[in-house]
Coordinates of C-alpha atoms and ligand atoms in Angstrom, one line a residue:
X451 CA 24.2 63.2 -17.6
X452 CA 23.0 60.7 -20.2
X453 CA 21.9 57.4 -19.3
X454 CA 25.1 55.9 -20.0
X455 CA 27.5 57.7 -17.8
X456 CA 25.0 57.7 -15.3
X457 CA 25.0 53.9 -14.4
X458 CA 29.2 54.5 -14.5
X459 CA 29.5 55.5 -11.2
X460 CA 31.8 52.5 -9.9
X461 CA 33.5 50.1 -12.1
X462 CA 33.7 47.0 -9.0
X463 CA 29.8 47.9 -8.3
X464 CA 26.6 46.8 -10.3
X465 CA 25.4 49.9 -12.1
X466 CA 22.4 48.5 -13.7
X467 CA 19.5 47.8 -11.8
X468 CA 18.5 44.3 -12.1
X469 CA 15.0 44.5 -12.2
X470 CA 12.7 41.6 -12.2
X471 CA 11.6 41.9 -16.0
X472 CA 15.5 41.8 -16.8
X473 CA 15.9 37.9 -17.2
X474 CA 19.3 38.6 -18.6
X475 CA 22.3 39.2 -16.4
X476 CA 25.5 39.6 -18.2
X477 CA 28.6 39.7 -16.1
X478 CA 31.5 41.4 -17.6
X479 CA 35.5 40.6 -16.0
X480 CA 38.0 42.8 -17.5
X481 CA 40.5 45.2 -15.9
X482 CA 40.4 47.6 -19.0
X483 CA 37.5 50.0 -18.0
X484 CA 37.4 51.5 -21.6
X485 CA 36.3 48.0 -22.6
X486 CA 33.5 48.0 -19.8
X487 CA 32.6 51.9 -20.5
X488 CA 32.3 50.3 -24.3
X489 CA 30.0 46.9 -23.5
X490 CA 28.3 49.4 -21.3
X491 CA 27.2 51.6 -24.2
X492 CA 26.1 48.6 -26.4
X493 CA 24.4 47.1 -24.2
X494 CA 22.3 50.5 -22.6
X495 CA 19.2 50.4 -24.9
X496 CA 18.1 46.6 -24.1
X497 CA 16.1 46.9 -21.5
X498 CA 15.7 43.2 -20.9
X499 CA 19.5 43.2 -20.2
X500 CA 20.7 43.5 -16.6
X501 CA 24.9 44.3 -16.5
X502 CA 27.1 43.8 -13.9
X503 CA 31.3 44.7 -13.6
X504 CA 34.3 43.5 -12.3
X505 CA 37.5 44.8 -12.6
X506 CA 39.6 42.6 -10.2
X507 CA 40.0 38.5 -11.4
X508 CA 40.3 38.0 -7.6
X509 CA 37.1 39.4 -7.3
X510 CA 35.0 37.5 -10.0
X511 CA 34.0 34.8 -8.0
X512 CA 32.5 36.7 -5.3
X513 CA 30.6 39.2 -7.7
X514 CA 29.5 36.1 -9.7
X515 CA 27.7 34.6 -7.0
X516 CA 26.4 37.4 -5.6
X517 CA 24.9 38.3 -8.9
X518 CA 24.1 35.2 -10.5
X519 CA 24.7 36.2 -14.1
X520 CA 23.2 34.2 -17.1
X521 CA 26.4 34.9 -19.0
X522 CA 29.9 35.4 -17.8
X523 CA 31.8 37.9 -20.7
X524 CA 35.7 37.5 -19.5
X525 CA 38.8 38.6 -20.6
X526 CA 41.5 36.7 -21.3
X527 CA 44.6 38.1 -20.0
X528 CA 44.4 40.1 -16.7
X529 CA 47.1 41.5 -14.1
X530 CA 46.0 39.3 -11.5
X531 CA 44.6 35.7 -12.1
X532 CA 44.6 34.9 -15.5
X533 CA 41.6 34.0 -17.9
X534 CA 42.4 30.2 -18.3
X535 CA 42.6 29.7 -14.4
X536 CA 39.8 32.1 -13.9
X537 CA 37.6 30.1 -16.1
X538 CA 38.7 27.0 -14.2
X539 CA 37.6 28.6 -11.1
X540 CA 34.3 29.3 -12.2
X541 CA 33.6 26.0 -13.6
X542 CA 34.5 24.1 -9.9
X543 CA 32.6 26.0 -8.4
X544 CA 28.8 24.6 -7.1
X545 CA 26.9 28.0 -7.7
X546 CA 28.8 29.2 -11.4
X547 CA 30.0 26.3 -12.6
X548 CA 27.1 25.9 -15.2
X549 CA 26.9 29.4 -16.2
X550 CA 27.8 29.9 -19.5
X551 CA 31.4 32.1 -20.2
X552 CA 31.6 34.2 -23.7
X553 CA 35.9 34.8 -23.8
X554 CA 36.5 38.0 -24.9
X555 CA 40.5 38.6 -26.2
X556 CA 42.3 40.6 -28.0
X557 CA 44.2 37.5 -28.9
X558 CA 42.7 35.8 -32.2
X559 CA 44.4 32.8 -32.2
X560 CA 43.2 29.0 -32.9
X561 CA 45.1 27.5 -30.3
X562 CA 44.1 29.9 -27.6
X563 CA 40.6 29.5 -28.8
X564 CA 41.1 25.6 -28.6
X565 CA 42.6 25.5 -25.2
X566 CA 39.8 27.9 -23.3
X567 CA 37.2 25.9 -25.3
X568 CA 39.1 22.9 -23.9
X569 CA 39.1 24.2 -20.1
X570 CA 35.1 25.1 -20.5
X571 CA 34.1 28.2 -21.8
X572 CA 30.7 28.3 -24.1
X573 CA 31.8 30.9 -26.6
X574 CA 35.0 33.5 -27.7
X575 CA 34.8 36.5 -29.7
X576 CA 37.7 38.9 -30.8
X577 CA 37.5 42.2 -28.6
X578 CA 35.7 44.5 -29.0
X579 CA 33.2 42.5 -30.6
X580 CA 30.1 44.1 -33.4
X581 CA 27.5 45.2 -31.1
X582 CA 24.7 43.3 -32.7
X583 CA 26.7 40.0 -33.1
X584 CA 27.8 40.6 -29.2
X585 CA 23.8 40.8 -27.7
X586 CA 22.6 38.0 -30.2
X587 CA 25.4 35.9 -28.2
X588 CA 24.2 37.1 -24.8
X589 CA 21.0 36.4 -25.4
X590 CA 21.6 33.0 -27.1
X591 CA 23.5 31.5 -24.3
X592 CA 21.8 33.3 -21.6
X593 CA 18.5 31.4 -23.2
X594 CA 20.1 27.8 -23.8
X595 CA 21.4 28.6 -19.8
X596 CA 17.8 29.7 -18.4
X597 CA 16.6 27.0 -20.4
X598 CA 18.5 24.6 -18.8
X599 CA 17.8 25.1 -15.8
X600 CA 14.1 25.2 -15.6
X601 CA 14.7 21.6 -17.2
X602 CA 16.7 20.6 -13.7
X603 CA 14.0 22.5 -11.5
X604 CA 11.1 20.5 -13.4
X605 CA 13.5 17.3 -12.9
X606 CA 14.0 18.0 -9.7
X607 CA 10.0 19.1 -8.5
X608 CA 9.0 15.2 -10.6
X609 CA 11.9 13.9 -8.0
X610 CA 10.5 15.3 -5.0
X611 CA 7.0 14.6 -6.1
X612 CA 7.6 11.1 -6.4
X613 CA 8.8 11.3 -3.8
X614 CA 6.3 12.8 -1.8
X615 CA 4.1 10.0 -3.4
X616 CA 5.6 7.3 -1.8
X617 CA 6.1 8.8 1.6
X618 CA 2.5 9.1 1.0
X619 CA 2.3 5.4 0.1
X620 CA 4.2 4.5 3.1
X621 CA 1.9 6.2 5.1
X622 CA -0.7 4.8 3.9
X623 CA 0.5 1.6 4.0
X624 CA 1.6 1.9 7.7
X625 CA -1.6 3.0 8.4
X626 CA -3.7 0.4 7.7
X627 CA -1.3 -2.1 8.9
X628 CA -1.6 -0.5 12.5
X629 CA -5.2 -0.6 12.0
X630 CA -5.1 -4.5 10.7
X631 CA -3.1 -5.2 13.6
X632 CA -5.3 -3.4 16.2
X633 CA -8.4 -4.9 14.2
X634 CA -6.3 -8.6 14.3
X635 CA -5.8 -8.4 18.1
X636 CA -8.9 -6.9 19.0
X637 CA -10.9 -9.0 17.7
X638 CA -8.3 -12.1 18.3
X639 CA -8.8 -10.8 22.0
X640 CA -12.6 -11.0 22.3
X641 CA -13.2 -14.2 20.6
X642 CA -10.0 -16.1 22.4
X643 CA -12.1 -14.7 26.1
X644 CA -15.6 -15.8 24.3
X645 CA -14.3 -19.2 23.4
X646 CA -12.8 -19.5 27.1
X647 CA -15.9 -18.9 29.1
X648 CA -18.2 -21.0 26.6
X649 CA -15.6 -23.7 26.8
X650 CA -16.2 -24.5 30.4
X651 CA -19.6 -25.0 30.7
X652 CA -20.0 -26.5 27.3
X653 CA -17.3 -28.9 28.3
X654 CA -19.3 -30.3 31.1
X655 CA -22.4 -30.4 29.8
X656 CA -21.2 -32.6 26.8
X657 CA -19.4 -34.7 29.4
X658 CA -22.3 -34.7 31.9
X659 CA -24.9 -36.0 28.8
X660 CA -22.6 -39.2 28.4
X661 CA -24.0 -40.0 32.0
X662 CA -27.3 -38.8 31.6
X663 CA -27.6 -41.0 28.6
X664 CA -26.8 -44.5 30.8
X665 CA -28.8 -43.3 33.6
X666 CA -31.8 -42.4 31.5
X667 CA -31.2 -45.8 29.7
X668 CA -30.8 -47.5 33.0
X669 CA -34.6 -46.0 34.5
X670 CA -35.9 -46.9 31.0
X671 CA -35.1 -50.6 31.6
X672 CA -35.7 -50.5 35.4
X673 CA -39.4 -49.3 34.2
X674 CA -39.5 -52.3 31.3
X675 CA -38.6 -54.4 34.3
X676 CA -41.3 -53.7 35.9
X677 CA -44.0 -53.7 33.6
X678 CA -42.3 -57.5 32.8
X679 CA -42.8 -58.2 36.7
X680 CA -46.1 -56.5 37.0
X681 CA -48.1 -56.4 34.2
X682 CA -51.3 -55.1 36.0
X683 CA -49.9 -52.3 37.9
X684 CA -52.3 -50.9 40.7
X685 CA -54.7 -48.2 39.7
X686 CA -52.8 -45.5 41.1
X687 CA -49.5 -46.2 38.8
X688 CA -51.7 -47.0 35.9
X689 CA -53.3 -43.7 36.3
X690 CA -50.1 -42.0 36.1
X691 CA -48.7 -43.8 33.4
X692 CA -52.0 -42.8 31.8
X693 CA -51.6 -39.6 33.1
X694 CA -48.1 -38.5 31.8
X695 CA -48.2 -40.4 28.4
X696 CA -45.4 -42.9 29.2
X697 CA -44.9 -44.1 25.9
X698 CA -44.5 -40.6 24.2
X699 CA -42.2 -39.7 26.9
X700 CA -40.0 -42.6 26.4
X701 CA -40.1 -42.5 22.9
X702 CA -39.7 -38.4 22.9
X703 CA -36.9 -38.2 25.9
X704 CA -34.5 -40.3 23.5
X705 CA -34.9 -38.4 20.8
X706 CA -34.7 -35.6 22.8
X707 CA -31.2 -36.4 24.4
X708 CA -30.0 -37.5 21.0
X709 CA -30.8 -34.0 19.5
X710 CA -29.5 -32.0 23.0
X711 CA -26.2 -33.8 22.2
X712 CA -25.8 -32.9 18.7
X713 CA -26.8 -29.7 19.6
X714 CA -24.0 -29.4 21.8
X715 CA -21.9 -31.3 19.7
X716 CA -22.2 -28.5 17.7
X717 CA -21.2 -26.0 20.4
X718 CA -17.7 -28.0 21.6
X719 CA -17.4 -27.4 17.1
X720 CA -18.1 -23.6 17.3
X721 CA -16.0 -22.9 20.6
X722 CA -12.8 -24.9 18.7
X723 CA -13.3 -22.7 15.6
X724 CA -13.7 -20.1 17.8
X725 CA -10.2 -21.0 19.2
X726 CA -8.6 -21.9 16.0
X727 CA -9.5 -19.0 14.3
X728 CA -8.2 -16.3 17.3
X729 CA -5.2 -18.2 17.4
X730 CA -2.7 -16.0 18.9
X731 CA 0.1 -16.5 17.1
X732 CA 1.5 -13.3 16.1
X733 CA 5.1 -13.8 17.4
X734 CA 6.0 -16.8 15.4
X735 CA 4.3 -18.7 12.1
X736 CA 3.3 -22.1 12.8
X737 CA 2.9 -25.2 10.3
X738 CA -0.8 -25.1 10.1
X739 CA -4.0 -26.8 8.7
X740 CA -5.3 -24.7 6.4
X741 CA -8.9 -26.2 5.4
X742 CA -9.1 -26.5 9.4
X743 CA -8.9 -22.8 9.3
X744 CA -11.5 -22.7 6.2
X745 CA -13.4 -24.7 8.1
X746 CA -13.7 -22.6 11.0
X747 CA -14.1 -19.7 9.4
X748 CA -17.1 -21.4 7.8
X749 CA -18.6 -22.3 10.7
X750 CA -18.6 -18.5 12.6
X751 CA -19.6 -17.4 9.2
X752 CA -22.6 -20.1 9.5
X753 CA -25.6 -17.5 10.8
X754 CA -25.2 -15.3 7.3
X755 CA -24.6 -18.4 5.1
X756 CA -27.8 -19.7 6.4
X757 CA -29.9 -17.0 4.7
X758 CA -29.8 -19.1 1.4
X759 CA -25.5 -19.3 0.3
X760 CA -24.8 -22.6 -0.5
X761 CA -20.9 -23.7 0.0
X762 CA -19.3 -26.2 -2.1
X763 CA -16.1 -27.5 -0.9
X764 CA -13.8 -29.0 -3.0
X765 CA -10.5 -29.6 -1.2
X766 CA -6.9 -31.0 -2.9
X767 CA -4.2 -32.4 -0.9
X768 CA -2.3 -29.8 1.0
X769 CA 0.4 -30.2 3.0
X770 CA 0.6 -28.2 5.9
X771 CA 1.5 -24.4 5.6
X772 CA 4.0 -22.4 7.9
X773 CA 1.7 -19.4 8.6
X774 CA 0.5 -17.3 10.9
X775 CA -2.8 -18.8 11.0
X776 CA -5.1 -16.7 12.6
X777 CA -3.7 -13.8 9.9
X778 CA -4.4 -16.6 7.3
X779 CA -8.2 -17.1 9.0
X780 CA -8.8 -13.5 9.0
X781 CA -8.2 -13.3 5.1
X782 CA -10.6 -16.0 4.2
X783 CA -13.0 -13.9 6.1
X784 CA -12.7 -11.3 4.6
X785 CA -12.8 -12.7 1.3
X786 CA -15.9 -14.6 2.0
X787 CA -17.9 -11.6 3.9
X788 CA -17.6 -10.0 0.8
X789 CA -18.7 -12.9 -0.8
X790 CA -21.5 -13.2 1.3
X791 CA -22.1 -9.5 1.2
X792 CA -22.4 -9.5 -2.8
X793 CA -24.2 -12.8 -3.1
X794 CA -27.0 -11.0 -0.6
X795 CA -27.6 -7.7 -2.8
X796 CA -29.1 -9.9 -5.8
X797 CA -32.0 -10.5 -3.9
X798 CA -33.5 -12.4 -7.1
X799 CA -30.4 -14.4 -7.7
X800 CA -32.3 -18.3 -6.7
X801 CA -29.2 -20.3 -6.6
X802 CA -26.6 -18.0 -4.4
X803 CA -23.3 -20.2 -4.4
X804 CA -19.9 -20.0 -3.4
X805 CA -17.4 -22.6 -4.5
X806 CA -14.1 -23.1 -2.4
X807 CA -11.3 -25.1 -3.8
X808 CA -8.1 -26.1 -3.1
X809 CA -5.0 -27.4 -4.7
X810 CA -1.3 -28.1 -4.3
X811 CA 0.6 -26.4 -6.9
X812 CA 4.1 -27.5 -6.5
X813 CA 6.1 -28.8 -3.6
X814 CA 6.4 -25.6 -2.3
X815 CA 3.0 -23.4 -3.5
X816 CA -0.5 -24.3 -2.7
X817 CA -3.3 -22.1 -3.8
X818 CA -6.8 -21.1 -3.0
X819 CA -9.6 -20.3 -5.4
X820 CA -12.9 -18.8 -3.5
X821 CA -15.3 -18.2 -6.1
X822 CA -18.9 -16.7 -6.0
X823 CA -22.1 -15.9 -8.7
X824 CA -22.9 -12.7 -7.4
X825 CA -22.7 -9.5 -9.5
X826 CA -19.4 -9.5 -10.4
X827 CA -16.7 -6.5 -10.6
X828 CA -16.8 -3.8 -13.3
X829 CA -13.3 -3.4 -14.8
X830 CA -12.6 0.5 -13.6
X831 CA -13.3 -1.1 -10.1
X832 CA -11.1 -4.0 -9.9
X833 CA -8.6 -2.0 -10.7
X834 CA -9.1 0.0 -7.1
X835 CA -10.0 -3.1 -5.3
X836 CA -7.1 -3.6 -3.1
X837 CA -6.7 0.3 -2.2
X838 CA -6.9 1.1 1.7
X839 CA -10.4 2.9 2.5
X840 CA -11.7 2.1 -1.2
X841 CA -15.5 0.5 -0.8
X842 CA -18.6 0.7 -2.8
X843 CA -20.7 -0.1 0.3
X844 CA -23.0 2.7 2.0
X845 CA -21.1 4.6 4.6
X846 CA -21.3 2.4 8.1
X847 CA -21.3 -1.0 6.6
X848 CA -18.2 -1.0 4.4
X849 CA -14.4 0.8 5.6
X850 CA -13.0 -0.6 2.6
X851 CA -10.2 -2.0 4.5
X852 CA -11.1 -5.6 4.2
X853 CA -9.0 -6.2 0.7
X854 CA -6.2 -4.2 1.3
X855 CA -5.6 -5.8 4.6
X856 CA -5.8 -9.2 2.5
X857 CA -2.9 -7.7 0.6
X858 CA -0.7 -6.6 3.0
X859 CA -1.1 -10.4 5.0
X860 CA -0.6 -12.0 1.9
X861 CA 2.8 -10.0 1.4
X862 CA 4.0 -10.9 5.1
X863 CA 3.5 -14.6 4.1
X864 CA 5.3 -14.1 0.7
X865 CA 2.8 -14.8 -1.0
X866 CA 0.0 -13.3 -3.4
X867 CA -3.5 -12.1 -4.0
X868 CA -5.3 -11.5 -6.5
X869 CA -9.1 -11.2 -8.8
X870 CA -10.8 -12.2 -11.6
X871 CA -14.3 -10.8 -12.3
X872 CA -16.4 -10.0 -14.9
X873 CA -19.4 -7.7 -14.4
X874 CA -22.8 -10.1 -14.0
X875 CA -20.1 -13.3 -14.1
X876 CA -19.2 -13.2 -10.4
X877 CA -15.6 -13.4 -9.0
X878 CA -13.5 -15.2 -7.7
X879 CA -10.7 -14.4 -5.6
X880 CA -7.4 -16.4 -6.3
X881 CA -4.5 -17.1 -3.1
X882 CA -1.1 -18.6 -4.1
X883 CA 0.6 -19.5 -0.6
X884 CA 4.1 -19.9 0.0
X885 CA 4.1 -23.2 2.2
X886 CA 7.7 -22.4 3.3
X887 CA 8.7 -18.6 4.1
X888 CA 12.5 -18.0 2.6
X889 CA 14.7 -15.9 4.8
X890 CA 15.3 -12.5 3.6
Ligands
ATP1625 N1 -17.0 -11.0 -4.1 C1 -17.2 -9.7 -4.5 N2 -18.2 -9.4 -5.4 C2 -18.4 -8.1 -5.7 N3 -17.7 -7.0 -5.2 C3 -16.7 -7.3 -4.4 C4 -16.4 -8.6 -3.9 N4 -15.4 -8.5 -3.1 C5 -15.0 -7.2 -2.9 N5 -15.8 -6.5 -3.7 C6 -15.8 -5.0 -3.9 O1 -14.5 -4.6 -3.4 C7 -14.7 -3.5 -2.5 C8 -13.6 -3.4 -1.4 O2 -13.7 -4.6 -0.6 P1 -13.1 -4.5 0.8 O3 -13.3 -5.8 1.5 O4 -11.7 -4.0 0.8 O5 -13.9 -3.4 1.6 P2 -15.5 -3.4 2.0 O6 -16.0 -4.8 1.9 O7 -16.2 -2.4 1.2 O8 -15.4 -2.9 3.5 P3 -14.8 -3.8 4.8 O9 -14.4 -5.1 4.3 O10 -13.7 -3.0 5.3 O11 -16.0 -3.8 5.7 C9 -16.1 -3.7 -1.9 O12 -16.7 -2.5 -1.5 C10 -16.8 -4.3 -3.1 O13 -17.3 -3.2 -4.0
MG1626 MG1 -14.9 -6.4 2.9

């Protein structure tokens, strides 16, 4: 038995192996055996070539998906379903309907040709066709078809990889907002309880010092009174005056009340910036002050700025800004702890600064320019800045969080943040904030 006559053992089954090195699968539907005993022959010595029969129309469906030819060689008039409807058929359906379809008729004329181009097919030759003409047409379209659909695949792997990307984004994004939010309320938590129990006591000792003051005052003259009276006290009191340095003390206990109370002074200060800045106001935005929340922010950031920063404020007129502040606080702290952070690692710089201004930029935008001399931001950098978990900070001082969670506060006011910085020019850090949020 030659090769041949060897893969003819069924006409309706597949009687060449379709090996995985055979990229080519032709399909051939035609009732007339002799013309698949014939394609058969032609087709034996390309080893590349995979073939497949069918004899029934009714069946060609079922055998083309089963298969999945690169070509589809049909006939044009069969016993049961005829070419035109059979190539109709394959084009509606999902799994063939791209496949390409070489007609093969007996029937040479234009207007047949016409119409089954018309209705879809790719190619028609006159049966039986020349051999080599015949495989240079398989491979052709069976080439343009593979082709084809490696383009969709690679289309379709760039669609899933984007997006892949921006579930990854999302992610991401999600991520450090639950963090920001536990970092927000955490920390909103423990200074809001600080700023509670200091605000007792403080309280009372600022309103107890009032008193002290008259009473002090009061002895003071009730002494003066005295020495009016009796201006030669008895040895025992002059002694003791002696003794205890009365004039220093009533000199130094003035001055020292008038310092106690500015030191406290500043305490009732640090306990209200306490309060402003923990603000718990993450249900609902509020009109808000925002150099009061500067201010604060300032004030808790005092113990680092004291190591040599000096702050410049230059404030505009602002009107007041529907925000959640204590979001709004936690950004400028941010901003400026980097600041503070760069300003600190030039440990020759003499004149550390950071300038802070503020300006109304139309009725319904104000912005904020926080600007430092430190070091400055190298280009490839900047361009990282705002990323979630990107720092240039040793491991344990810096989670690179800071920016990005500047970012994402900024976007839940509707408003923006951005850089400018130029390595060894310092930076400065620019805030355009919507005073009104639109509904969206
Ligand atoms: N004013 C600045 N001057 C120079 N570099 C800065 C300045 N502000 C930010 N950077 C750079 O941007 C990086 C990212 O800042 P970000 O605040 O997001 O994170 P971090 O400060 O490193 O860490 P975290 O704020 O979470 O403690 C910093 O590591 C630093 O390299
Ligand atoms: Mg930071």
């Amino acid at each position: 038995m030659n090769v041949a006559s060897e893969k003819m053992i069924s006409a309706q089954t597949t009687v060449v192996d379709n090996s995985q090195t055979q990229l080519v699968r032709v399909l051939l539907v035609d009732d007339q055996t002799t013309v698949n005993e014939a394609l058969q022959c032609m087709l034996a010595s390309e080893a590349d070539i995979a073939y497949h029969y069918c004899s029934s129309a009714d069946e060609a469906l079922k055998k083309a998906i089963a298969v999945s030819p690169t070509v589809i060689l049909q006939d044009l008039i069969m016993p049961d379903t005829d070419g035109m409807t059979l190539v109709q058929q394959f084009r509606e359906c999902p799994e063939t309907c791209d496949i390409p379809i070489i007609m093969l008729s007996t029937n040479d004329d234009p207007n047949t040709k016409a119409e089954a181009f018309a209705i879809g097919i790719n190619d028609y030759l006159v049966k039986l066709p020349d051999e080599i003409e015949l495989i240079a047409r398989i491979r052709y379209h069976s080439q343009a078809y593979l082709n084809r659909q490696a383009h969709t695949a690679a289309l379709v792997a760039q669609a899933q990889a984007k997006e892949l990307e921006a579930m990854l984004q999302e992610l991401r994004r999600t991520q450090t907002q639950l963090i920001q939010t536990e970092k927000l309320s955490s920390l909103g938590q423990m200074l809001a309880g600080i700023a509670h129990e200091i605000n007792n006591p403080v309280s009372f000792i600022f309103g107890n010092l009032t008193y002290i003051d008259n009473y002090v005052q009061d002895l003071l003259d009730l002494i003066q009174l005295y020495q009016e009276t009796y201006p030669e006290p008895e040895s025992k009191i002059q002694k003791h005056l002696e003794a205890i340095d009365f004039d220093f003390v009533h000199e130094d206990l003035l001055k020292t009340l008038q310092s106690t109370r500015i030191g406290v002074e500043r305490m009732v200060q640090i306990v209200l910036a306490l309060r402003n800045f923990s603000r718990h106001d993450h249900t609902e935005m509020k009109p808000s002050n925002i150099h009061e929340g500067i201010d604060s922010t300032l004030l808790i950031l005092g113990h680092r700025l004291k190591q040599g920063i000096e702050v410049t404020r230059n404030y505009g007129e602002l009107p007041l800004v529907e925000c959640y502040q204590a979001q709004l606080n936690q950004v400028f702290m941010n901003i400026l702890n980097n600041a503070i952070d760069a300003l600190m690692e030039q440990e020759s710089l003499p004149n550390k600064q950071i300038w802070i201004q503020t300006a109304c930029l139309a009725e319904d935008q104000i912005e904020i320019r926080i600007r430092d001399n430190g070091p400055g931001i190298p280009v490839e950098v900047q361009e990282k800045l705002f990323e979630p978990f990107f720092t240039t900070k040793p491991v344990g001082k810096g989670t690179g969080l800071g920016l990005s969670i500047c970012q994402q506060i900024m976007k839940n006011h509707q408003s923006s943040i951005c850089v400018n910085s130029k390595a060894g020019f310092g930076t400065e850090f620019v805030i355009q904030l919507a005073t009104h949020q639109k509904v969206v």
